[in-house]
């Protein structure tokens, strides 16, 4: 490809609102342009990278035994109603209507569609298992689109769905997909962690995220220093040590307390005790029925809403309570009690940390008084108990042998166990088993964000001059630069080199511009990030100067010796 013919050229400066490196570089180097917020054009250079990623994903998926197919983009809304995800899918779901009044979801994921096509066949155990996938458009009305291709509202996902007679058979495919994903991400040049995570609104029991460690990642997860433990923050566990096991249990008292004591910091100052010695109450509301939940937790810990929703079986349904919500149960914002409110229907939840402290301060705070020497189990006990606390760096790992370290990562893909979640919700999602009985099938689903993967590669593979594409996904293998092409002798040599390389089947982007100074050509080449730079200039005589992107060393060799 001649640069003069290429559609989509480099620009020197990023736009003001661009904060992430991958966003800036993909824009400046001429790979992407935004249409409206969160919707992007892939320019020809971007499309080439994208297609190479797609090819790798397809090769590995096909090798795994999965079969490619395609589903319509518009999903009949009735399918989403069958699983209730037209509601629980929440704000991200987009819908459209046709001229006949039929309503459709613009799917953000396609479990219902794939169950629907599978149930049209009278499957028996002999037809199972199988795994079908597509490269399908996804629409998600994300609250905030950000970071270029990182979080968009419209994107192509590789989404796969597998169907099994039982859980044991499913587990084999889950391992198969885990290995397949590992090969895919390795081939596109990414280092990744496989992180057990929360399965959110997909249903099912467990899942793993493939996370690429990065400061701009939105997934937070924890690894133990000894490397034996890894988990997403929404499921990360830790071992709670007893805070004051030696202390004697004292009688509970209501004591006077200066009026300025309001926050946790005030408490610490006033009582000269660490945060872990205080009770903290956090209030949530069920978005659908308005029910209030008060969570009591040790003062040094935060509540993890995902863990709480899971414990209460209210995935995706809890909001932080507002001041009005708190007043509605007869309480005051900032003065919520750890027990009481008998006249109002409130559900209390206790974090396990309450069992690690003797003689808490707090629980019945009023303007000028509070309770001290409060002991969980003796002075109050909640109907629901469990681990709803957020893990933190430095906490003891669950086996007690190591410490947790926090990491941030970009989630490029994930694999989900779905069990019979969808087949139980959707009618006729069955097969005939070897005993002649009709049974609901077991499922898994497996997603890879292709655009996000592309952006992630840039995020972890660049320098201050531009992108450094790994060979496997680079838009071209060679960036041929002709310097001072106004000189007809150099022009001839450069043209010959271009002809020679392309005829050998090498993918070449040829900077054939005249009247552009060498410095600008080098800068563009570094920005675009093609693995090999091959220069033809006065200095290179009958040879060419070759240099690998990201390395300093260059050498002049005969073109015939050059190997990509
Ligand atoms: P996130 O937590 O980042 O919102 P998710 O859990 O919603 O991701 P999935 O529904 O599991 O993601 O989708 C599978 C893959 O699709 C993700 O691993 C990611 O690579 C990609 N993906 C999801 N949402 C987006 C988005 N808004 N923009 C780009 N890629 C996305
Ligand atoms: Mg999401």
Coordinates of C-alpha atoms and ligand atoms in Angstrom, one line a residue:
X1 CA 0.0 0.0 0.0
X2 CA 1.3 3.4 -1.0
X3 CA 1.0 5.9 1.8
X4 CA -0.2 8.5 -0.8
X5 CA -3.2 6.2 -1.5
X6 CA -3.8 5.2 2.1
X7 CA -7.1 6.5 3.5
X8 CA -6.5 7.7 7.0
X9 CA -3.3 9.6 7.7
X10 CA -1.3 10.5 10.8
X11 CA -1.9 13.6 12.8
X12 CA 0.7 15.1 15.2
X13 CA -1.5 15.9 18.2
X14 CA -4.2 14.0 20.1
X15 CA -7.6 15.7 20.8
X16 CA -7.9 17.4 24.2
X17 CA -10.4 14.9 25.8
X18 CA -8.2 11.9 25.1
X19 CA -6.7 10.5 28.2
X20 CA -5.7 6.9 27.5
X21 CA -2.5 6.2 25.6
X22 CA -4.2 3.6 23.3
X23 CA -6.9 6.1 22.4
X24 CA -4.4 8.9 21.6
X25 CA -2.1 6.6 19.6
X26 CA -4.8 4.8 17.6
X27 CA -6.2 8.2 16.7
X28 CA -2.9 9.9 15.9
X29 CA -1.6 7.0 13.9
X30 CA -4.8 6.9 11.8
X31 CA -6.4 3.6 12.9
X32 CA -9.7 4.9 14.3
X33 CA -12.1 7.8 14.2
X34 CA -15.1 8.4 16.5
X35 CA -18.5 8.7 15.0
X36 CA -20.6 9.5 18.0
X37 CA -19.6 8.8 21.6
X38 CA -18.6 5.2 21.9
X39 CA -19.1 4.3 18.2
X40 CA -16.0 4.1 16.0
X41 CA -14.9 3.8 12.5
X42 CA -12.0 1.4 12.0
X43 CA -9.9 3.1 9.3
X44 CA -8.0 0.8 6.9
X45 CA -5.0 0.5 9.1
X46 CA -7.2 -0.3 12.1
X47 CA -9.2 -2.8 10.1
X48 CA -6.0 -4.7 9.1
X49 CA -5.1 -5.1 12.8
X50 CA -8.6 -6.0 13.7
X51 CA -8.8 -8.6 10.9
X52 CA -5.6 -10.2 12.1
X53 CA -6.9 -10.5 15.6
X54 CA -10.1 -12.0 14.3
X55 CA -8.2 -14.5 12.2
X56 CA -6.2 -15.7 15.2
X57 CA -9.3 -16.0 17.3
X58 CA -11.0 -18.0 14.5
X59 CA -8.1 -20.3 14.0
X60 CA -7.8 -21.1 17.7
X61 CA -11.6 -21.5 18.1
X62 CA -11.8 -23.8 15.1
X63 CA -8.9 -25.8 16.4
X64 CA -10.7 -26.2 19.7
X65 CA -13.6 -27.8 17.9
X66 CA -16.0 -24.8 18.1
X67 CA -18.1 -24.0 15.0
X68 CA -18.6 -20.5 13.5
X69 CA -22.0 -19.4 12.6
X70 CA -24.0 -16.1 12.6
X71 CA -27.1 -14.8 14.4
X72 CA -29.2 -11.8 13.5
X73 CA -28.3 -8.5 15.2
X74 CA -31.9 -7.7 16.2
X75 CA -33.1 -10.1 18.9
X76 CA -36.9 -10.6 19.2
X77 CA -37.7 -8.9 22.6
X78 CA -39.9 -11.9 23.6
X79 CA -36.7 -14.0 24.0
X80 CA -35.3 -11.5 26.5
X81 CA -38.6 -11.5 28.2
X82 CA -38.4 -15.3 28.7
X83 CA -35.3 -14.8 30.9
X84 CA -36.4 -11.5 32.4
X85 CA -33.2 -9.9 31.1
X86 CA -35.2 -7.2 29.3
X87 CA -35.5 -5.8 32.9
X88 CA -32.5 -7.2 34.8
X89 CA -30.2 -6.4 31.9
X90 CA -30.9 -2.9 33.0
X91 CA -29.8 0.3 31.5
X92 CA -27.4 -1.1 28.9
X93 CA -30.1 -2.8 26.9
X94 CA -31.1 -1.0 23.7
X95 CA -34.4 -1.7 21.8
X96 CA -35.9 -0.9 18.5
X97 CA -39.2 -1.3 16.8
X98 CA -40.1 -2.1 13.2
X99 CA -42.9 -0.6 11.2
X100 CA -45.1 -3.6 12.2
X101 CA -44.7 -2.8 15.9
X102 CA -42.4 -5.8 16.5
X103 CA -39.9 -5.0 19.2
X104 CA -36.3 -6.1 19.2
X105 CA -33.4 -5.9 21.6
X106 CA -30.1 -4.8 20.1
X107 CA -28.3 -7.5 21.9
X108 CA -25.4 -6.8 24.2
X109 CA -24.9 -10.6 24.4
X110 CA -26.7 -13.5 22.8
X111 CA -27.5 -16.4 25.1
X112 CA -31.2 -16.2 24.4
X113 CA -30.6 -16.2 20.6
X114 CA -28.4 -19.3 20.7
X115 CA -30.7 -21.2 23.0
X116 CA -33.5 -20.3 20.6
X117 CA -31.8 -21.7 17.6
X118 CA -30.7 -24.8 19.4
X119 CA -34.1 -25.6 20.7
X120 CA -35.5 -25.7 17.2
X121 CA -33.7 -29.1 16.8
X122 CA -34.9 -32.2 18.6
X123 CA -31.5 -32.8 20.1
X124 CA -30.5 -36.1 21.7
X125 CA -27.5 -36.9 23.9
X126 CA -25.8 -38.1 20.7
X127 CA -25.8 -34.6 19.2
X128 CA -24.0 -33.2 22.2
X129 CA -21.7 -31.6 23.1
X130 CA -21.1 -28.7 20.7
X131 CA -19.8 -25.2 20.9
X132 CA -21.0 -22.5 18.4
X133 CA -19.6 -19.0 18.1
X134 CA -20.0 -15.9 16.1
X135 CA -18.3 -12.6 15.4
X136 CA -21.3 -10.6 16.4
X137 CA -22.1 -6.9 16.8
X138 CA -22.9 -6.0 20.4
X139 CA -24.8 -2.9 21.6
X140 CA -24.5 -1.7 25.1
X141 CA -25.8 1.6 26.2
X142 CA -22.8 2.0 28.5
X143 CA -23.2 4.9 31.0
X144 CA -19.8 6.2 30.0
X145 CA -18.0 5.3 26.9
X146 CA -14.2 5.9 27.5
X147 CA -10.7 5.2 26.3
X148 CA -11.3 4.9 22.6
X149 CA -12.0 1.3 21.8
X150 CA -11.7 0.3 25.5
X151 CA -15.3 0.9 26.5
X152 CA -17.6 1.5 23.6
X153 CA -21.4 1.3 22.9
X154 CA -21.2 -0.8 19.8
X155 CA -18.5 -3.4 19.1
X156 CA -17.8 -6.8 17.7
X157 CA -17.4 -9.6 20.2
X158 CA -16.4 -13.2 19.6
X159 CA -19.1 -14.9 21.6
X160 CA -19.4 -18.6 21.9
X161 CA -22.0 -20.8 23.5
X162 CA -21.5 -24.5 24.4
X163 CA -24.2 -27.1 25.1
X164 CA -23.8 -30.2 27.2
X165 CA -25.7 -33.2 28.7
X166 CA -24.2 -32.7 32.1
X167 CA -21.9 -30.6 34.3
X168 CA -19.0 -33.0 34.0
X169 CA -19.0 -32.8 30.2
X170 CA -19.3 -29.0 30.4
X171 CA -16.2 -28.8 32.7
X172 CA -14.1 -30.4 29.9
X173 CA -15.2 -27.7 27.5
X174 CA -14.5 -25.0 30.1
X175 CA -10.9 -26.2 30.4
X176 CA -10.7 -26.4 26.6
X177 CA -11.8 -22.8 26.3
X178 CA -9.5 -21.7 29.1
X179 CA -6.6 -23.2 27.1
X180 CA -7.9 -21.8 23.8
X181 CA -8.1 -18.3 25.3
X182 CA -4.6 -18.7 26.7
X183 CA -3.3 -19.5 23.2
X184 CA -5.2 -16.6 21.6
X185 CA -4.0 -14.0 24.0
X186 CA -0.4 -15.3 23.8
X187 CA -0.5 -15.2 20.0
X188 CA -1.7 -11.6 19.9
X189 CA 1.2 -10.7 22.2
X190 CA -0.5 -10.2 25.5
X191 CA 0.5 -11.4 29.0
X192 CA -2.6 -12.1 31.1
X193 CA -3.9 -13.3 34.4
X194 CA -6.8 -15.8 34.6
X195 CA -8.9 -14.4 37.4
X196 CA -11.9 -16.1 39.1
X197 CA -14.6 -13.5 39.0
X198 CA -18.2 -12.7 39.7
X199 CA -20.7 -13.8 37.1
X200 CA -23.0 -10.8 37.4
X201 CA -26.1 -10.9 35.3
X202 CA -25.2 -13.9 33.1
X203 CA -26.3 -16.3 35.8
X204 CA -24.4 -19.5 36.5
X205 CA -22.0 -20.2 39.3
X206 CA -18.5 -19.3 38.3
X207 CA -16.5 -17.6 35.7
X208 CA -13.0 -16.4 34.9
X209 CA -11.8 -13.1 33.5
X210 CA -8.7 -12.8 31.3
X211 CA -7.1 -9.7 32.6
X212 CA -4.1 -7.8 31.2
X213 CA -2.4 -5.9 34.0
X214 CA -2.6 -2.2 33.3
X215 CA -3.1 1.1 35.2
X216 CA -6.0 2.0 33.0
X217 CA -7.8 -1.3 33.6
X218 CA -11.2 -1.2 35.3
X219 CA -11.0 -4.7 36.8
X220 CA -9.5 -4.8 40.2
X221 CA -8.2 -8.2 41.5
X222 CA -5.9 -9.6 44.1
X223 CA -3.0 -12.0 44.0
X224 CA -1.2 -13.4 47.0
X225 CA 2.5 -12.7 47.3
X226 CA 3.3 -16.4 47.1
X227 CA 1.3 -16.6 43.9
X228 CA -1.1 -19.3 45.2
X229 CA -4.2 -17.2 45.3
X230 CA -5.9 -15.0 42.7
X231 CA -9.4 -13.5 42.6
X232 CA -11.3 -10.5 41.3
X233 CA -12.3 -8.0 44.0
X234 CA -15.9 -9.0 43.8
X235 CA -15.1 -12.5 45.0
X236 CA -11.8 -12.1 46.7
X237 CA -11.6 -13.6 50.2
X238 CA -9.2 -12.9 53.0
X239 CA -8.5 -14.2 56.4
X240 CA -9.7 -12.1 59.3
X241 CA -7.4 -12.0 62.3
X242 CA -9.0 -11.5 65.8
X243 CA -8.3 -7.9 66.6
X244 CA -8.2 -8.0 70.5
X245 CA -8.5 -11.7 71.5
X246 CA -6.9 -11.0 74.9
X247 CA -9.3 -8.4 76.0
X248 CA -12.0 -9.2 78.5
X249 CA -15.6 -8.8 77.5
X250 CA -17.1 -5.8 79.3
X251 CA -20.7 -4.7 80.0
X252 CA -22.3 -2.6 77.3
X253 CA -22.8 1.1 78.3
X254 CA -24.2 4.2 76.8
X255 CA -21.7 7.0 77.3
X256 CA -21.6 10.7 76.6
X257 CA -19.7 11.7 73.6
X258 CA -18.7 15.2 72.4
X259 CA -21.0 16.6 69.7
X260 CA -18.1 17.1 67.2
X261 CA -17.7 13.4 66.9
X262 CA -19.4 12.5 63.7
X263 CA -17.1 10.7 61.2
X264 CA -14.9 7.7 61.6
X265 CA -11.9 10.0 61.8
X266 CA -13.6 11.9 64.7
X267 CA -14.2 8.6 66.5
X268 CA -10.5 7.5 66.2
X269 CA -9.4 10.9 67.6
X270 CA -11.9 10.9 70.4
X271 CA -11.5 7.4 71.6
X272 CA -7.9 7.0 70.6
X273 CA -8.7 3.6 69.1
X274 CA -8.1 2.3 65.6
X275 CA -10.9 2.2 63.0
X276 CA -11.3 -1.6 63.4
X277 CA -12.7 -1.1 66.9
X278 CA -15.8 0.8 65.7
X279 CA -19.1 -0.5 64.2
X280 CA -20.1 0.9 60.8
X281 CA -23.5 0.7 59.2
X282 CA -24.0 1.0 55.4
X283 CA -27.5 1.3 54.0
X284 CA -28.8 -0.1 50.6
X285 CA -32.2 -0.1 48.9
X286 CA -33.7 -2.7 46.6
X287 CA -34.3 -0.8 43.4
X288 CA -37.5 -2.8 42.6
X289 CA -39.4 -3.1 45.9
X290 CA -37.8 -0.3 47.9
X291 CA -36.8 -2.7 50.8
X292 CA -34.0 -1.3 53.0
X293 CA -30.9 -3.3 54.0
X294 CA -28.5 -2.2 56.8
X295 CA -25.1 -3.8 56.7
X296 CA -23.0 -3.7 59.8
X297 CA -19.3 -4.1 59.3
X298 CA -16.0 -3.5 61.1
X299 CA -15.0 0.2 60.9
X300 CA -11.8 -0.4 58.9
X301 CA -13.6 -2.3 56.2
X302 CA -15.7 -1.3 53.2
X303 CA -18.8 -3.2 51.9
X304 CA -18.5 -4.8 48.5
X305 CA -21.9 -4.4 46.9
X306 CA -21.4 -7.4 44.6
X307 CA -20.7 -9.7 47.5
X308 CA -23.7 -8.3 49.3
X309 CA -26.0 -8.7 46.3
X310 CA -24.8 -12.3 45.9
X311 CA -25.4 -13.1 49.6
X312 CA -28.9 -11.6 49.4
X313 CA -29.6 -13.2 46.0
X314 CA -30.4 -9.7 44.6
X315 CA -27.8 -9.5 41.8
X316 CA -27.9 -6.1 40.1
X317 CA -30.7 -4.8 42.3
X318 CA -29.2 -2.8 45.1
X319 CA -28.6 0.9 45.1
X320 CA -27.0 3.1 47.8
X321 CA -29.7 4.4 50.0
X322 CA -30.4 8.1 49.8
X323 CA -31.0 10.4 52.8
X324 CA -34.7 10.2 52.2
X325 CA -34.5 6.4 52.3
X326 CA -32.8 6.5 55.6
X327 CA -35.3 9.0 57.0
X328 CA -38.1 6.7 55.8
X329 CA -37.1 4.0 58.3
X330 CA -37.1 6.4 61.2
X331 CA -33.3 7.0 61.2
X332 CA -31.1 9.9 60.4
X333 CA -28.3 10.1 57.8
X334 CA -25.0 9.6 59.6
X335 CA -26.7 8.2 62.7
X336 CA -27.9 4.8 61.5
X337 CA -28.1 2.3 64.3
X338 CA -27.0 -1.3 64.2
X339 CA -30.2 -2.6 65.6
X340 CA -33.8 -1.3 66.2
X341 CA -36.2 0.2 63.7
X342 CA -38.7 -2.5 64.8
X343 CA -41.6 -0.7 63.2
X344 CA -40.1 -0.5 59.8
X345 CA -39.3 -3.5 57.7
X346 CA -35.6 -3.4 57.6
X347 CA -33.2 -6.4 56.9
X348 CA -29.9 -6.3 58.9
X349 CA -26.9 -8.0 57.5
X350 CA -23.7 -8.7 59.5
X351 CA -20.3 -9.0 57.9
X352 CA -18.2 -11.8 59.3
X353 CA -15.7 -9.2 60.6
X354 CA -18.1 -8.5 63.5
X355 CA -16.9 -11.7 65.1
X356 CA -13.3 -10.6 65.3
X357 CA -13.6 -7.7 67.8
X358 CA -14.5 -7.6 71.4
X359 CA -16.1 -4.5 72.9
X360 CA -16.9 -2.5 69.8
X361 CA -17.7 1.2 70.0
X362 CA -20.8 2.3 68.2
X363 CA -24.2 0.9 67.1
X364 CA -26.5 3.3 68.9
X365 CA -24.9 6.7 68.1
X366 CA -27.0 9.8 68.9
X367 CA -26.0 13.4 68.9
X368 CA -24.3 13.4 72.3
X369 CA -24.1 9.7 73.2
X370 CA -22.9 6.4 71.8
X371 CA -22.7 2.8 73.0
X372 CA -19.4 1.2 74.0
X373 CA -18.4 -2.4 74.8
X374 CA -20.8 -3.7 72.3
X375 CA -20.3 -7.4 71.5
X376 CA -21.8 -9.1 68.5
X377 CA -23.8 -12.1 69.4
X378 CA -24.5 -10.8 72.9
X379 CA -25.8 -7.3 72.4
X380 CA -27.1 -7.7 68.9
X381 CA -27.2 -10.4 66.2
X382 CA -28.3 -10.0 62.6
X383 CA -30.6 -12.4 60.7
X384 CA -28.2 -12.7 57.7
X385 CA -24.4 -13.2 58.2
X386 CA -21.7 -13.5 55.6
X387 CA -18.6 -12.1 53.9
X388 CA -19.5 -8.8 52.3
X389 CA -16.2 -7.0 52.8
X390 CA -13.9 -5.6 50.2
X391 CA -10.4 -7.1 50.1
X392 CA -7.5 -4.7 50.4
X393 CA -3.8 -4.8 49.7
X394 CA -1.9 -6.2 52.6
X395 CA -4.7 -8.4 53.9
X396 CA -3.9 -12.0 54.8
X397 CA -4.6 -14.4 52.0
X398 CA -7.5 -16.9 52.7
X399 CA -5.0 -19.7 53.6
X400 CA -3.4 -17.4 56.1
X401 CA 0.1 -18.0 54.6
X402 CA 0.6 -14.9 52.5
X403 CA -0.5 -11.3 51.9
X404 CA -2.7 -10.0 49.1
X405 CA -1.5 -7.5 46.5
X406 CA -3.9 -5.4 44.5
X407 CA -3.7 -5.4 40.7
X408 CA -5.6 -3.5 38.0
X409 CA -6.3 -5.2 34.7
X410 CA -8.1 -4.7 31.4
X411 CA -10.7 -7.5 31.0
X412 CA -10.1 -8.7 27.4
X413 CA -12.2 -11.9 27.6
X414 CA -14.0 -14.2 29.9
X415 CA -15.5 -17.6 30.2
X416 CA -18.7 -18.4 32.1
X417 CA -20.3 -21.5 33.6
X418 CA -24.0 -21.1 33.0
X419 CA -25.2 -24.4 34.2
X420 CA -29.0 -24.7 33.5
X421 CA -29.6 -21.1 34.2
X422 CA -30.9 -20.4 30.7
X423 CA -32.3 -23.8 29.9
X424 CA -34.5 -23.7 33.0
X425 CA -35.8 -20.1 32.2
X426 CA -36.5 -20.7 28.5
X427 CA -39.1 -23.2 27.4
X428 CA -38.1 -26.4 25.5
X429 CA -34.4 -25.9 26.1
X430 CA -34.0 -29.7 26.3
X431 CA -32.5 -32.8 24.8
X432 CA -33.4 -36.4 25.1
X433 CA -30.9 -38.3 27.2
X434 CA -29.8 -41.9 26.9
X435 CA -32.5 -43.0 29.4
X436 CA -35.1 -41.6 27.1
X437 CA -36.0 -38.7 29.4
X438 CA -36.1 -35.1 28.3
X439 CA -33.7 -32.9 30.2
X440 CA -32.6 -29.3 30.3
X441 CA -29.1 -28.8 28.8
X442 CA -26.0 -27.4 30.5
X443 CA -24.3 -24.4 29.0
X444 CA -21.3 -22.2 29.0
X445 CA -20.5 -19.0 27.3
X446 CA -17.2 -17.4 26.3
X447 CA -16.6 -13.8 25.1
X448 CA -13.7 -11.9 23.7
X449 CA -13.8 -8.1 23.0
X450 CA -11.9 -7.8 19.8
X451 CA -11.6 -3.9 19.7
X452 CA -10.7 -3.9 23.4
X453 CA -8.1 -6.5 22.7
X454 CA -6.7 -4.2 20.0
X455 CA -6.6 -1.2 22.3
X456 CA -5.0 -3.3 25.1
X457 CA -2.2 -4.4 22.8
X458 CA -1.4 -0.7 22.3
X459 CA -1.8 0.1 25.9
X460 CA 0.9 -2.4 26.9
X461 CA 3.1 -2.1 23.7
X462 CA 4.2 1.4 22.9
X463 CA 6.8 4.0 23.7
X464 CA 6.8 7.8 23.7
X465 CA 7.1 7.8 19.9
X466 CA 4.1 5.6 19.1
X467 CA 2.8 2.1 18.9
X468 CA 4.9 -1.1 18.8
X469 CA 2.8 -3.7 17.1
X470 CA 3.6 -7.4 17.8
X471 CA 4.4 -9.1 14.5
X472 CA 1.2 -11.3 14.6
X473 CA -1.2 -8.4 14.5
X474 CA 0.7 -5.6 12.9
X475 CA -1.2 -3.8 10.0
X476 CA 1.8 -4.4 7.7
X477 CA 5.0 -6.3 8.2
X478 CA 7.3 -3.7 6.6
X479 CA 7.2 0.1 6.6
X480 CA 9.3 1.0 3.5
X481 CA 10.5 4.7 3.6
X482 CA 11.8 6.4 0.6
X483 CA 13.8 9.5 1.7
X484 CA 14.2 12.4 -0.7
X485 CA 12.2 10.8 -3.5
X486 CA 12.5 13.9 -5.6
X487 CA 15.9 12.4 -6.6
X488 CA 15.0 10.0 -9.4
X489 CA 17.8 7.6 -8.6
X490 CA 16.4 7.1 -5.1
X491 CA 12.9 7.0 -6.4
X492 CA 13.8 4.1 -8.8
X493 CA 15.5 2.1 -6.0
X494 CA 12.6 2.7 -3.6
X495 CA 10.0 1.6 -6.3
X496 CA 12.1 -1.5 -7.0
X497 CA 12.3 -2.4 -3.3
X498 CA 8.5 -2.0 -3.0
X499 CA 7.9 -4.2 -6.1
X500 CA 10.4 -6.8 -4.9
X501 CA 9.0 -7.1 -1.4
X502 CA 5.3 -7.1 -2.4
X503 CA 6.0 -9.8 -5.1
X504 CA 7.6 -11.9 -2.3
X505 CA 4.4 -11.7 -0.5
X506 CA 5.6 -9.3 2.2
X507 CA 2.9 -6.9 3.5
X508 CA 4.4 -3.4 2.8
X509 CA 3.3 0.1 3.6
X510 CA 5.4 2.3 1.3
X511 CA 5.9 5.9 2.3
X512 CA 6.1 7.2 -1.3
X513 CA 5.6 10.9 -0.5
X514 CA 7.7 13.5 -2.0
X515 CA 8.6 16.8 -0.4
X516 CA 8.4 15.4 3.2
X517 CA 11.5 15.6 5.3
X518 CA 13.1 12.4 6.6
X519 CA 12.5 13.4 10.2
X520 CA 8.7 13.5 9.6
X521 CA 8.8 10.1 7.8
X522 CA 10.7 8.5 10.7
X523 CA 8.2 10.1 13.2
X524 CA 5.2 8.7 11.3
X525 CA 6.8 5.3 11.0
X526 CA 7.4 5.2 14.8
X527 CA 3.9 6.4 15.4
X528 CA 2.2 3.8 13.2
X529 CA 4.4 1.1 14.8
X530 CA 5.0 -1.4 11.9
X531 CA 7.6 -4.0 13.1
X532 CA 10.2 -3.5 10.4
X533 CA 11.4 -0.1 9.0
X534 CA 13.2 -0.4 5.7
X535 CA 14.8 2.8 4.4
X536 CA 16.0 3.6 0.9
X537 CA 18.0 6.8 0.8
X538 CA 21.2 8.3 -0.7
X539 CA 23.1 6.9 2.3
X540 CA 21.9 3.3 1.7
X541 CA 23.6 3.0 -1.7
X542 CA 22.6 -0.3 -3.3
X543 CA 21.3 -1.7 0.0
X544 CA 18.6 -0.8 2.4
X545 CA 18.7 0.3 6.1
X546 CA 16.6 -2.0 8.3
X547 CA 15.5 -1.4 11.9
X548 CA 13.1 -3.3 14.1
X549 CA 10.5 -1.0 15.8
X550 CA 11.3 -0.6 19.5
X551 CA 15.0 -1.4 19.0
X552 CA 17.9 1.1 18.6
X553 CA 20.1 -0.9 16.3
X554 CA 19.9 -0.4 12.5
X555 CA 22.0 -1.9 9.7
X556 CA 22.5 -1.5 6.0
X557 CA 22.0 -4.8 4.2
X558 CA 21.2 -6.1 0.7
X559 CA 17.5 -6.2 0.2
X560 CA 17.8 -9.9 -0.9
X561 CA 19.2 -10.7 2.6
X562 CA 16.2 -9.2 4.3
X563 CA 13.9 -11.6 6.1
X564 CA 10.7 -10.6 8.0
Ligands
LIG1 P1 -16.9 -4.9 31.7 O1 -16.8 -5.4 33.1 O2 -15.6 -4.3 31.2 O3 -18.1 -4.0 31.4 P2 -18.3 -7.2 30.9 O4 -18.1 -8.0 32.1 O5 -19.6 -6.4 30.8 O6 -17.1 -6.2 30.8 P3 -18.8 -9.3 29.0 O7 -20.2 -9.0 29.0 O8 -18.3 -10.5 29.7 O9 -18.0 -8.0 29.6 O10 -18.3 -9.3 27.5 C1 -17.2 -10.1 27.1 C2 -16.0 -9.2 26.6 O11 -16.5 -8.2 25.7 C3 -15.3 -8.5 27.7 O12 -14.3 -9.3 28.2 C4 -14.7 -7.3 26.9 O13 -13.5 -7.7 26.3 C5 -15.7 -7.0 25.9 N1 -16.5 -5.9 26.2 C6 -17.5 -5.8 27.1 N2 -18.1 -4.6 27.2 C7 -17.4 -3.8 26.3 C8 -17.5 -2.5 25.9 N3 -18.4 -1.6 26.4 N4 -16.6 -2.0 25.0 C9 -15.6 -2.8 24.5 N5 -15.5 -4.1 24.8 C10 -16.4 -4.6 25.7
LIG2 MG1 -20.1 -4.4 31.2

